[in-house]
Backbone as a chain_set.jsonl record, in Angstrom:
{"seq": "XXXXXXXXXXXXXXXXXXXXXXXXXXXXXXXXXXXXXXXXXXXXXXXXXXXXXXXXXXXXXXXXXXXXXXXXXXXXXXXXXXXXXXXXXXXXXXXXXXXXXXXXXXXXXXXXXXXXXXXXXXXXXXXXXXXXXXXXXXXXXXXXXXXXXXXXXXXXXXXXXXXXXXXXXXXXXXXXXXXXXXXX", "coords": {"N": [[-28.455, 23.278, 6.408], [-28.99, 21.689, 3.443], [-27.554, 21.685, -0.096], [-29.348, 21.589, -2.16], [-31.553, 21.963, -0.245], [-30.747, 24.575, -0.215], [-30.681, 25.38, -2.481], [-33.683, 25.07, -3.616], [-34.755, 26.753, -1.78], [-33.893, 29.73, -2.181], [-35.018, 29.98, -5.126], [-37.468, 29.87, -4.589], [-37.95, 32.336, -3.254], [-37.281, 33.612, -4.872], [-38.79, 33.869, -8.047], [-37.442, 33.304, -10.429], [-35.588, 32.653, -13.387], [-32.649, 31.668, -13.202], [-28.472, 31.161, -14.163], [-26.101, 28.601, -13.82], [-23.629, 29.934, -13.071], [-24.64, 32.458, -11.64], [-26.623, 31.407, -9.41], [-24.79, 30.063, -8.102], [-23.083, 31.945, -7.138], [-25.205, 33.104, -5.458], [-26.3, 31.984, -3.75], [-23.802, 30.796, -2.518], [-23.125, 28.385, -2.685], [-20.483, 26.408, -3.827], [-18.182, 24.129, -5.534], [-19.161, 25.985, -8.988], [-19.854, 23.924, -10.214], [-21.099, 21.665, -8.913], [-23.782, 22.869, -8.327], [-24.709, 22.801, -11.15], [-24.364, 19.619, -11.346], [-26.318, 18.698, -9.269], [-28.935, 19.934, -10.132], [-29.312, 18.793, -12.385], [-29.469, 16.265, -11.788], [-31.445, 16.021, -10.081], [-34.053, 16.701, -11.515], [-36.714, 16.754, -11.488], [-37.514, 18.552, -9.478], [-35.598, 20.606, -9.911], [-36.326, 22.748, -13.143], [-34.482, 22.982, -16.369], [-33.828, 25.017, -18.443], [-33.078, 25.943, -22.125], [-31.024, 28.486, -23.667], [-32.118, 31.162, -22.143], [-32.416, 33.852, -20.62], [-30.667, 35.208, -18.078], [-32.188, 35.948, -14.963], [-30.075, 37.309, -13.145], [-27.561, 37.989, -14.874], [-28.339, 38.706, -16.386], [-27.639, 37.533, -19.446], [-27.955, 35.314, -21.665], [-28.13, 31.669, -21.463], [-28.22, 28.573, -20.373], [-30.437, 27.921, -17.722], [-31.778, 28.194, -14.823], [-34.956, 26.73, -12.854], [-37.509, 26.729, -10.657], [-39.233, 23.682, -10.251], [-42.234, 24.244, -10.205], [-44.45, 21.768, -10.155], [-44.409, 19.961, -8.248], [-44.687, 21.094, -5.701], [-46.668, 22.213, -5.78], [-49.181, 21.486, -3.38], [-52.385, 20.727, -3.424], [-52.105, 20.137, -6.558], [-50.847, 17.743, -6.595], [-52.395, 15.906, -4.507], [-54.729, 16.072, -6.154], [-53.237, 14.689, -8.679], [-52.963, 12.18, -7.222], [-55.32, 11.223, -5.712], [-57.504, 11.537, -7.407], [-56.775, 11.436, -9.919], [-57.347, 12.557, -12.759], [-57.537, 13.755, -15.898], [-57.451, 15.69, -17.114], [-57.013, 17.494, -15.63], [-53.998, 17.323, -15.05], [-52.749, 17.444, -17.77], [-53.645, 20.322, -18.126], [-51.834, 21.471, -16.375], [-49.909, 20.236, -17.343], [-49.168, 21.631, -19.827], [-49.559, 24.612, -19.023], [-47.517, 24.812, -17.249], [-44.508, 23.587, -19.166], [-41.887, 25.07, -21.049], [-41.419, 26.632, -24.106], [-38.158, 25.982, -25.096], [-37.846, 24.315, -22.888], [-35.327, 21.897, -21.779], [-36.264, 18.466, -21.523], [-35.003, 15.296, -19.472], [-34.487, 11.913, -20.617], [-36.539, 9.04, -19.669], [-37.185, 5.781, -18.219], [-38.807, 3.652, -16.42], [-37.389, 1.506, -15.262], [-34.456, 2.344, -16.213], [-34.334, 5.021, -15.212], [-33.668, 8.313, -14.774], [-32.078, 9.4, -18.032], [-29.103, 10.149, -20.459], [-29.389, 11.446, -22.207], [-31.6, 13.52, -23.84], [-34.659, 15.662, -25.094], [-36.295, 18.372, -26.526], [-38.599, 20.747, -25.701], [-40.96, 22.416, -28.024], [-43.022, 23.745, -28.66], [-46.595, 24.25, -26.972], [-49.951, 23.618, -27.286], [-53.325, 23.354, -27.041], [-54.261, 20.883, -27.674], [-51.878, 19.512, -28.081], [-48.091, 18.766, -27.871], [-45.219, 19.765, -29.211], [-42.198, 18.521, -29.873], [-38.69, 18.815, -30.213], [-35.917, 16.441, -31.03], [-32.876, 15.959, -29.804], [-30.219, 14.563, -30.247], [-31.413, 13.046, -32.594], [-32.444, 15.595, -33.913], [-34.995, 15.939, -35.0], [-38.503, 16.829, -35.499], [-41.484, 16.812, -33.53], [-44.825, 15.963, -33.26], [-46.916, 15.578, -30.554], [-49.916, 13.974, -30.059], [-52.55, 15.492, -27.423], [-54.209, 13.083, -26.792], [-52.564, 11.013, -27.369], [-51.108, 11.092, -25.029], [-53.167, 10.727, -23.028], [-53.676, 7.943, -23.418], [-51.383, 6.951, -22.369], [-51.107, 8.076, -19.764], [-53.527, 6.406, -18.501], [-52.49, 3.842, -18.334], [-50.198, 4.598, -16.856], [-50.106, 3.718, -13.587], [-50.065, 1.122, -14.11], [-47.528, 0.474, -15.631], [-45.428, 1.921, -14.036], [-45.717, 0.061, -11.564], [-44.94, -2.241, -13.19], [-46.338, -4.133, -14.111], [-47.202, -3.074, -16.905], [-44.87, -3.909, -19.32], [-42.272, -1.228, -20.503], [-41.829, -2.239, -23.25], [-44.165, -2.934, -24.176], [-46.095, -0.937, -24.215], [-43.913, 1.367, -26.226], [-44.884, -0.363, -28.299], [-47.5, -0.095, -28.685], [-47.56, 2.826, -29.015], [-45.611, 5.28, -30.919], [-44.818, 7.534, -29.625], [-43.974, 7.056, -26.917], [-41.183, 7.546, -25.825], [-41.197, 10.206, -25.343], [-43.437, 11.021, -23.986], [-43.627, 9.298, -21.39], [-41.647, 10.034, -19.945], [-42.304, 13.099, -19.802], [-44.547, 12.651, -17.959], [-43.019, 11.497, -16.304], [-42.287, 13.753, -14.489], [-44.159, 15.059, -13.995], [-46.13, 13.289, -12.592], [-46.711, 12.148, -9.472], [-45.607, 9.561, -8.669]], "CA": [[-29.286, 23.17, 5.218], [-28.24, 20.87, 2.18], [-26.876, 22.235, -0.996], [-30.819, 21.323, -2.442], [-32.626, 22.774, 0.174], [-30.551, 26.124, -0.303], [-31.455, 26.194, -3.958], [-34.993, 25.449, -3.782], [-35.478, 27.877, -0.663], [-33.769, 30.252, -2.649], [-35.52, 30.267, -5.532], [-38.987, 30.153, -4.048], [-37.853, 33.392, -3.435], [-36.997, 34.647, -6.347], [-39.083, 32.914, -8.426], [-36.665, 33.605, -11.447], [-34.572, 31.776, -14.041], [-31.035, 31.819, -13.115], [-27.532, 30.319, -14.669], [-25.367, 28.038, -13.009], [-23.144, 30.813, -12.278], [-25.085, 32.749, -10.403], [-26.767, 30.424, -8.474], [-23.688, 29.378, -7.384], [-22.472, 32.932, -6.083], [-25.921, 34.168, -5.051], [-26.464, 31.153, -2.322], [-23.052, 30.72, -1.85], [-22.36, 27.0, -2.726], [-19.179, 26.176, -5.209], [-17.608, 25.458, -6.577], [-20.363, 26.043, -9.704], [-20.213, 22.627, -11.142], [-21.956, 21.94, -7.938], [-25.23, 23.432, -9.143], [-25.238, 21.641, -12.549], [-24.617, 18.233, -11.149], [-27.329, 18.389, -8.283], [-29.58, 19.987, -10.556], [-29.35, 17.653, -13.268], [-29.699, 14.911, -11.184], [-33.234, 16.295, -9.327], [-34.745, 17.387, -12.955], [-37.819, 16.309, -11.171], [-37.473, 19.394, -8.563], [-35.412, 22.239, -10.935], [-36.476, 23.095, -14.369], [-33.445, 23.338, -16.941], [-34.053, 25.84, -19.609], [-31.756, 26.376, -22.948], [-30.942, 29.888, -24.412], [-33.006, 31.664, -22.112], [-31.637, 35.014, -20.164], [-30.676, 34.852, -16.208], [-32.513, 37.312, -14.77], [-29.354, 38.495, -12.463], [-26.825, 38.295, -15.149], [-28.557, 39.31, -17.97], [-26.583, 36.321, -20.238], [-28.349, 34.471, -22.344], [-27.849, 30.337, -21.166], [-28.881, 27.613, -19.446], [-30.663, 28.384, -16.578], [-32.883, 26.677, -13.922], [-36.374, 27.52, -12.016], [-38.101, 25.623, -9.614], [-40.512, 23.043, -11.493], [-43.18, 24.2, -8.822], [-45.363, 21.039, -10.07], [-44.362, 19.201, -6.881], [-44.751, 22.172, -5.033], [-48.304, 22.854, -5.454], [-50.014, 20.431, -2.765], [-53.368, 20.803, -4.604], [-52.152, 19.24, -7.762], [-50.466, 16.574, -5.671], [-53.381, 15.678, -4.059], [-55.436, 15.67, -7.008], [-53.256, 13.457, -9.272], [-52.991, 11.111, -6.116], [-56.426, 10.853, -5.343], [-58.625, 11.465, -8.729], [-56.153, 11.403, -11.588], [-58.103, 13.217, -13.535], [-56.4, 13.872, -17.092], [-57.668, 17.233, -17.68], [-56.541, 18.422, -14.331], [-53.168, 17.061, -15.764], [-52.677, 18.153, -18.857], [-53.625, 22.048, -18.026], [-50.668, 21.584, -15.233], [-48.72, 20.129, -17.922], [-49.324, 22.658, -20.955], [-49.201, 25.269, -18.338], [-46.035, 24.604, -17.047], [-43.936, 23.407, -19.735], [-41.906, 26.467, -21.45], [-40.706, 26.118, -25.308], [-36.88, 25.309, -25.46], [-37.065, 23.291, -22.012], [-35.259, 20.428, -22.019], [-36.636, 17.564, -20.42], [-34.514, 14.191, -20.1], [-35.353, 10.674, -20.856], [-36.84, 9.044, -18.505], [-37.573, 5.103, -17.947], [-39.165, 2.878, -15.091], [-36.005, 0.6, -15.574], [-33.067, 2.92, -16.151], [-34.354, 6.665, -14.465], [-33.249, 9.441, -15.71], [-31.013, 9.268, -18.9], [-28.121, 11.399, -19.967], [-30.082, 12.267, -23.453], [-32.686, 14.28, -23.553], [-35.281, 16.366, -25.804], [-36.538, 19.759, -25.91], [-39.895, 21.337, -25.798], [-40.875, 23.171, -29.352], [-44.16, 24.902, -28.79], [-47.039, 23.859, -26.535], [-51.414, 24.186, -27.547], [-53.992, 22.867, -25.904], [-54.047, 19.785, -28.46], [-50.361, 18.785, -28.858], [-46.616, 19.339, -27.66], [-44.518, 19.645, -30.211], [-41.042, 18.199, -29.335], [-37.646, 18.067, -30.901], [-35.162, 15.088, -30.283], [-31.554, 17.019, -29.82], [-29.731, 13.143, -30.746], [-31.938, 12.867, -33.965], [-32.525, 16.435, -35.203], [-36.415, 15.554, -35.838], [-39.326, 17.867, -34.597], [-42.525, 15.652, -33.455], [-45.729, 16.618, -32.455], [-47.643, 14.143, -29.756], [-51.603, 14.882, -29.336], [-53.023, 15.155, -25.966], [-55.126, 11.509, -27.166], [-51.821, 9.73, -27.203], [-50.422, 11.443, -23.609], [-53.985, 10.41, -22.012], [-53.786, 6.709, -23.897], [-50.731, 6.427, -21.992], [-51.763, 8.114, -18.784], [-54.607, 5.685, -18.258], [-51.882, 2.689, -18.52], [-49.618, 4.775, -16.074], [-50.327, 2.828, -12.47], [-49.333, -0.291, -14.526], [-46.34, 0.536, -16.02], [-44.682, 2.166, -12.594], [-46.001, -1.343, -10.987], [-44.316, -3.363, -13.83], [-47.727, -4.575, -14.871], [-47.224, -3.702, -18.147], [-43.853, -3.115, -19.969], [-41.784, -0.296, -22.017], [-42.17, -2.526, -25.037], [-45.807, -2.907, -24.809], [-46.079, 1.078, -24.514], [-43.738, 1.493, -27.068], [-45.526, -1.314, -29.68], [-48.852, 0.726, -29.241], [-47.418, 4.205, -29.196], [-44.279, 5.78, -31.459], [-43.906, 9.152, -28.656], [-43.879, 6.576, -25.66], [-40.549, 8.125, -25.224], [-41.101, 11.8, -24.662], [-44.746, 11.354, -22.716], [-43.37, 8.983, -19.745], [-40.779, 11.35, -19.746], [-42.971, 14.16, -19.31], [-45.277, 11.848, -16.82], [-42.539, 11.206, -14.419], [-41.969, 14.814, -13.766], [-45.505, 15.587, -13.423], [-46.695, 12.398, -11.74], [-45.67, 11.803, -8.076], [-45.503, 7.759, -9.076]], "C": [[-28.442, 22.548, 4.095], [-28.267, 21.589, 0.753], [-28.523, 22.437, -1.712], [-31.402, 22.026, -1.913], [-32.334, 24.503, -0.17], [-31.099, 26.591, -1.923], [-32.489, 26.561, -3.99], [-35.343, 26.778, -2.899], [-35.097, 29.614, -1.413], [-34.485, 30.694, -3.939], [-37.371, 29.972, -5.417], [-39.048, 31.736, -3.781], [-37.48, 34.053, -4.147], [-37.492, 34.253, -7.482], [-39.002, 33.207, -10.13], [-36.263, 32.562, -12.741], [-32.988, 32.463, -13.662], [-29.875, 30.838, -13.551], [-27.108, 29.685, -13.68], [-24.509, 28.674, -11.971], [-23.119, 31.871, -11.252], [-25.855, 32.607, -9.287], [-25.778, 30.031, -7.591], [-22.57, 31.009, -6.592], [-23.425, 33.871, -5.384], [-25.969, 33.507, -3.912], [-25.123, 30.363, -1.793], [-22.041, 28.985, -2.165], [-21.529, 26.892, -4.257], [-18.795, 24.811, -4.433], [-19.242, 24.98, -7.631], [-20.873, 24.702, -9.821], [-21.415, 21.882, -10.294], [-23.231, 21.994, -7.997], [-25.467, 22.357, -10.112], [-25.4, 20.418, -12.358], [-25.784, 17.976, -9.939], [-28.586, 18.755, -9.089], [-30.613, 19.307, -11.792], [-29.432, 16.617, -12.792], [-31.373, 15.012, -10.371], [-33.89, 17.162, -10.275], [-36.424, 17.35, -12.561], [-38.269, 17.693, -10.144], [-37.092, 20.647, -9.241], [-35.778, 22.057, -12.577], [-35.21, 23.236, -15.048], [-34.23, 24.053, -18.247], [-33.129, 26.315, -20.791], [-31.754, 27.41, -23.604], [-32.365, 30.747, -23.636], [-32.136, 32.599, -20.841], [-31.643, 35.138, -18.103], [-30.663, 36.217, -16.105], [-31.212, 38.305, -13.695], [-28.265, 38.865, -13.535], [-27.143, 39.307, -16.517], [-28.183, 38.183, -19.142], [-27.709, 35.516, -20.528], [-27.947, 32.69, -22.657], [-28.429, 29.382, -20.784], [-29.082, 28.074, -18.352], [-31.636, 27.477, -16.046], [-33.838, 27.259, -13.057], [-36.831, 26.329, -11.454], [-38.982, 24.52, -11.169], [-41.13, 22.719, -9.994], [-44.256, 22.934, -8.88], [-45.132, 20.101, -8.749], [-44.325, 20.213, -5.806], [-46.041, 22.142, -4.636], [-48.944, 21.697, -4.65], [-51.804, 20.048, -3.324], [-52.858, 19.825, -5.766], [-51.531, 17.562, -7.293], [-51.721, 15.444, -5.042], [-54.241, 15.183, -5.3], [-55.118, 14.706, -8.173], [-53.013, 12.506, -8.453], [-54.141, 10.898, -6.057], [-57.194, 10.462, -6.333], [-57.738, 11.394, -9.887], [-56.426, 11.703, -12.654], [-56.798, 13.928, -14.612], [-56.537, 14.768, -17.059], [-56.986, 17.898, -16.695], [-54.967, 18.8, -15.098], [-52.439, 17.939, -17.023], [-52.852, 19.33, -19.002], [-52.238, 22.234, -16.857], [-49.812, 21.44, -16.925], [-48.65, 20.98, -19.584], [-49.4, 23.769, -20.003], [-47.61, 25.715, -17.698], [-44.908, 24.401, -17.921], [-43.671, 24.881, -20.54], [-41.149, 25.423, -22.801], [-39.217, 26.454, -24.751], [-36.502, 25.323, -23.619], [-36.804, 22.463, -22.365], [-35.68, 19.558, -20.904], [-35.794, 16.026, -20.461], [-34.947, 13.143, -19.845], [-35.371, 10.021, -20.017], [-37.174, 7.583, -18.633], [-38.014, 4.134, -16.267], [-37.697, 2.443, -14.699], [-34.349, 1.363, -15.019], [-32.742, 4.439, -15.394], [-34.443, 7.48, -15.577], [-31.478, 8.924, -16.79], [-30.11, 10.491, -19.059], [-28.899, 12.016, -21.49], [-31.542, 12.866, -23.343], [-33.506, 15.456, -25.062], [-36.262, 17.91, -25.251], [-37.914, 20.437, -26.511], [-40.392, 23.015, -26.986], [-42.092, 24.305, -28.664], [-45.578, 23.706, -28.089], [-49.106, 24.371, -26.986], [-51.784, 23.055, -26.771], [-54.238, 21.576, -26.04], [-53.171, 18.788, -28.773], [-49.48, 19.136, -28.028], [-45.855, 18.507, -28.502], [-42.865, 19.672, -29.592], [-39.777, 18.074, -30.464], [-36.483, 17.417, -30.528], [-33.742, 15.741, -30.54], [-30.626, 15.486, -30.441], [-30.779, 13.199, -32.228], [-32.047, 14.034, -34.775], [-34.18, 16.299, -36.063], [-37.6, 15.96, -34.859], [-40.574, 16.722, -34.55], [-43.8, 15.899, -32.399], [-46.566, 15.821, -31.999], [-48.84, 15.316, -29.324], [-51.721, 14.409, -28.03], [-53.515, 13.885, -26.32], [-53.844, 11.238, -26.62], [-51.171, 10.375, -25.677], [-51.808, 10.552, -22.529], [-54.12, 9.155, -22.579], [-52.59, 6.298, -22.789], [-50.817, 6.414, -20.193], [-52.253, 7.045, -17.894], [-53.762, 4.196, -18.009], [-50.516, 3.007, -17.194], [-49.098, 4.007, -14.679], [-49.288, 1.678, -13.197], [-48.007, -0.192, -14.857], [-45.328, 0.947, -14.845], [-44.714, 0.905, -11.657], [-45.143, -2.258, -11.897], [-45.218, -4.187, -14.189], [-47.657, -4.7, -16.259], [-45.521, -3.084, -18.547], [-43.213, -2.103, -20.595], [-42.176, -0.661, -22.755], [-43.298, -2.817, -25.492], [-46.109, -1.458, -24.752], [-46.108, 1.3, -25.572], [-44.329, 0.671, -28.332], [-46.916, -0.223, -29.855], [-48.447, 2.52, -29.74], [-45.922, 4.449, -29.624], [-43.516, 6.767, -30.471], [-44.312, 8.388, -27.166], [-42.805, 7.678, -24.767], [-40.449, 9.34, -24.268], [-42.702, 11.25, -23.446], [-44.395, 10.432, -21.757], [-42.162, 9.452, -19.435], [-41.074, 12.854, -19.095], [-43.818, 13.91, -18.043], [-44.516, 12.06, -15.589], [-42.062, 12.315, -13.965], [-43.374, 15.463, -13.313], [-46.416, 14.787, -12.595], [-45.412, 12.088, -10.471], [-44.741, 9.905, -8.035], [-44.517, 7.35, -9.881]], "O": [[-27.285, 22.917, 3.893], [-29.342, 22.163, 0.576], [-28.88, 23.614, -1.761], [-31.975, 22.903, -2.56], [-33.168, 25.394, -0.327], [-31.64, 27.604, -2.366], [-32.814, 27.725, -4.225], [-36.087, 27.676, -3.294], [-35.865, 30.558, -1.226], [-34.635, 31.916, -3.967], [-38.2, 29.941, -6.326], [-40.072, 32.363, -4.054], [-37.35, 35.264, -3.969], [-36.582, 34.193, -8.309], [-39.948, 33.312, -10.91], [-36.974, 31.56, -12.814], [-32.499, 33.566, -13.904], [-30.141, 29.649, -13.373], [-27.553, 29.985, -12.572], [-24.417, 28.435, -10.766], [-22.273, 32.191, -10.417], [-25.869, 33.395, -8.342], [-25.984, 29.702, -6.423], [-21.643, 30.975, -5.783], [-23.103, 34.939, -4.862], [-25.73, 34.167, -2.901], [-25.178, 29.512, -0.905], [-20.879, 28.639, -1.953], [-21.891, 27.205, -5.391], [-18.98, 24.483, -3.261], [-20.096, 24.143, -7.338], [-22.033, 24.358, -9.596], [-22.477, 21.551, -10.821], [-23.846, 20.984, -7.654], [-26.16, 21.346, -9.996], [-26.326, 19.838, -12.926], [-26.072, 16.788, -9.795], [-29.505, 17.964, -8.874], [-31.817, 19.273, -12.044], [-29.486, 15.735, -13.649], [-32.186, 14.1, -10.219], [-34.276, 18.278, -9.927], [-37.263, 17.877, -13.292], [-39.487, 17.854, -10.056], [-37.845, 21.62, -9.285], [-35.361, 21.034, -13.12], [-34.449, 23.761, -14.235], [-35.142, 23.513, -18.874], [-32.315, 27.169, -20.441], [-32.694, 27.404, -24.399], [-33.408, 30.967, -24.251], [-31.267, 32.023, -20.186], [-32.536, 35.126, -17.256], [-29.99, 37.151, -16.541], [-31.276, 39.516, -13.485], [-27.837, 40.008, -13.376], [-26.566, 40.135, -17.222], [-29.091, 38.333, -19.961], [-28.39, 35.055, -19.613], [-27.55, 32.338, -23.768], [-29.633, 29.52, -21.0], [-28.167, 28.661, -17.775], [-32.15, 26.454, -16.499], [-33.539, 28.316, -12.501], [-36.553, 25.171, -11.765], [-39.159, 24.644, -12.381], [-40.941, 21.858, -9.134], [-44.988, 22.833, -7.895], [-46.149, 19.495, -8.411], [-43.678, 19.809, -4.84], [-46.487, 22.068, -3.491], [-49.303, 20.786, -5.396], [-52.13, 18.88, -3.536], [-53.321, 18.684, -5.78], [-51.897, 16.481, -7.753], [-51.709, 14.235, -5.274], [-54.438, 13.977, -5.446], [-55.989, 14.023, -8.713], [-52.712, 11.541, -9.154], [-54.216, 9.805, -6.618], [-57.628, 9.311, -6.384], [-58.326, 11.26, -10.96], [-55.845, 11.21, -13.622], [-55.689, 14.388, -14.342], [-55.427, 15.275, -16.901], [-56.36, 18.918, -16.983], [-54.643, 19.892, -15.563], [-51.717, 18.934, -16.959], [-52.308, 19.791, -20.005], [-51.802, 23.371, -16.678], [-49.257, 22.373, -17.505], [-47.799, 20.568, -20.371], [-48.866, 24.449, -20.879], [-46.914, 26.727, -17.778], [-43.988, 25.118, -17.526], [-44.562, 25.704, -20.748], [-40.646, 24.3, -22.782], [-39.191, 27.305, -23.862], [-35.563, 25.887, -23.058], [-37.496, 21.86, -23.185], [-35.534, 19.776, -19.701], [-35.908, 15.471, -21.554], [-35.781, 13.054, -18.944], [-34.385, 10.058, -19.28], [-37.869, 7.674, -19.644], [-37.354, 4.172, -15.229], [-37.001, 3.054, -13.888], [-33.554, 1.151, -14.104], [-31.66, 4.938, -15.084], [-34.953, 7.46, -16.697], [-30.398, 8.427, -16.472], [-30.107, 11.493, -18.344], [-28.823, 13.232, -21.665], [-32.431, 12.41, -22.624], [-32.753, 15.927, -25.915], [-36.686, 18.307, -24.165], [-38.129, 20.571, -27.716], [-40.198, 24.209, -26.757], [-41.89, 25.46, -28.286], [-45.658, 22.557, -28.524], [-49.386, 25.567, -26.91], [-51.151, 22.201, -26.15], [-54.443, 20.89, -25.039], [-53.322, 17.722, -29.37], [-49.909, 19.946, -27.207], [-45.745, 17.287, -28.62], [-42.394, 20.631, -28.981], [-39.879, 17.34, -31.446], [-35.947, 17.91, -29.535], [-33.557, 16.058, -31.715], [-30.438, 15.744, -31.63], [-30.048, 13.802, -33.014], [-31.877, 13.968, -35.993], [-34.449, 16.484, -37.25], [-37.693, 15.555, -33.7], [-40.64, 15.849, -35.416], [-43.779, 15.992, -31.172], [-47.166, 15.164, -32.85], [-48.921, 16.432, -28.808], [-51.26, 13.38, -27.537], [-52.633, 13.234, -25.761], [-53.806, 11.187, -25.391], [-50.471, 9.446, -25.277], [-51.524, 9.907, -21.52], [-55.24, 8.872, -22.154], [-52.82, 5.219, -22.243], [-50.697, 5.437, -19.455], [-51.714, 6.727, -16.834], [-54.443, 3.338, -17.447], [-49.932, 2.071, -16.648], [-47.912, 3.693, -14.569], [-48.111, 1.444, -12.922], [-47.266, -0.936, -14.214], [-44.346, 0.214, -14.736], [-43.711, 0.716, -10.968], [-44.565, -3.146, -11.271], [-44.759, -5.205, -14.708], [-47.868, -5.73, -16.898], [-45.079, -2.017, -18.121], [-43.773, -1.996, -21.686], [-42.973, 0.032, -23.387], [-43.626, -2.97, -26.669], [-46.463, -1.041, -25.855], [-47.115, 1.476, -26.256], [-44.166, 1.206, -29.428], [-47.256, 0.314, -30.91], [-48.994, 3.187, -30.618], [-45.02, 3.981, -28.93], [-42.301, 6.928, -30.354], [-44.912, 9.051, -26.32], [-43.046, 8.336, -23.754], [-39.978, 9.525, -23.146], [-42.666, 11.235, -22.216], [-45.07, 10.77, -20.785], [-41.705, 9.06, -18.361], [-40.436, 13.519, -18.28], [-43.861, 14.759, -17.152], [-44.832, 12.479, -14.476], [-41.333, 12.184, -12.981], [-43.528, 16.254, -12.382], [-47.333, 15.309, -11.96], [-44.194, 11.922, -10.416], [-43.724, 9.42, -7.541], [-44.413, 6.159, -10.176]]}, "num_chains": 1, "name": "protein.A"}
């Protein structure tokens, strides 16, 4: 079994938040760093969470949980087939916890090494603040399903980042948030 599969299989069963550190002495693989760099690299598969308490140590840190949205075959299915926004958007205001971080994300470049962190979530908005700027910013569901709808194209190279970004200011954070919740 690969260092990956032992995490996820592991925490499917425990379906916890845990630190680096004990992740790394509950399933055995070290040394720690181990953890952080596989996890941080498949942000798409574990959740990273900041200042939030590991349920074996008790410790108040960074910790990591499945991000079951590629899990659930159901939602898979349904943004594959129907793409239905609403479906969407209750996955992704469902799922999202305040002070995750999520990192930046382009067609082009992947995953970046900067990243922003999730303020407070309603059924209307997610309110984000940019950890590099220091500036809180609240994107309505409208502009997540404006971009949505343009999704296909932009993963195709149809249409560009900089036509995104010309129509929309929070391009950044919502195909950020997209490519962890869309399989595409």
């Amino acid at each position: 079994m690969t260092n990956k599969e032992l995490i996820i299989s592991f925490l499917k069963k425990h379906n916890y938040n845990f630190c680096d550190d004990c992740l790394s002495s509950l399933t055995g693989i070290s040394p720690r760093q181990s953890i952080n760099q596989l996890c941080n690299k498949e942000l798409y598969v574990f959740s990273k969470h900041a200042n939030i308490k590991c349920h074996n140590c008790n410790k108040i840190k960074i910790t990591r949980s499945l991000a079951n949205t590629f899990e659930n075959t159901k939602i898979k299915n349904c943004l594959k087939n129907e793409r239905k926004f609403d479906f969407l958007w209750n996955e992704i205001t469902s799922t999202l916890k305040p002070s995750q971080q999520i990192p930046n994300w382009t067609k082009h470049s992947g995953f970046l090494e900067s990243e922003f962190e999730i303020c407070s979530i309603t059924n209307n908005a997610i309110e984000v603040f940019t950890i590099k700027d220091k500036h809180h910013r609240s994107i309505p569901k409208t502009d997540f399903e404006n971009i949505f709808n343009k999704w296909d194209k932009y993963i195709s190279g149809e249409i560009k980042r900089n036509e995104l970004r010309d129509e929309n200011k929070n391009t950044t954070y919502i195909i950020s948030i997209l490519k962890i919740f869309c399989k595409t």
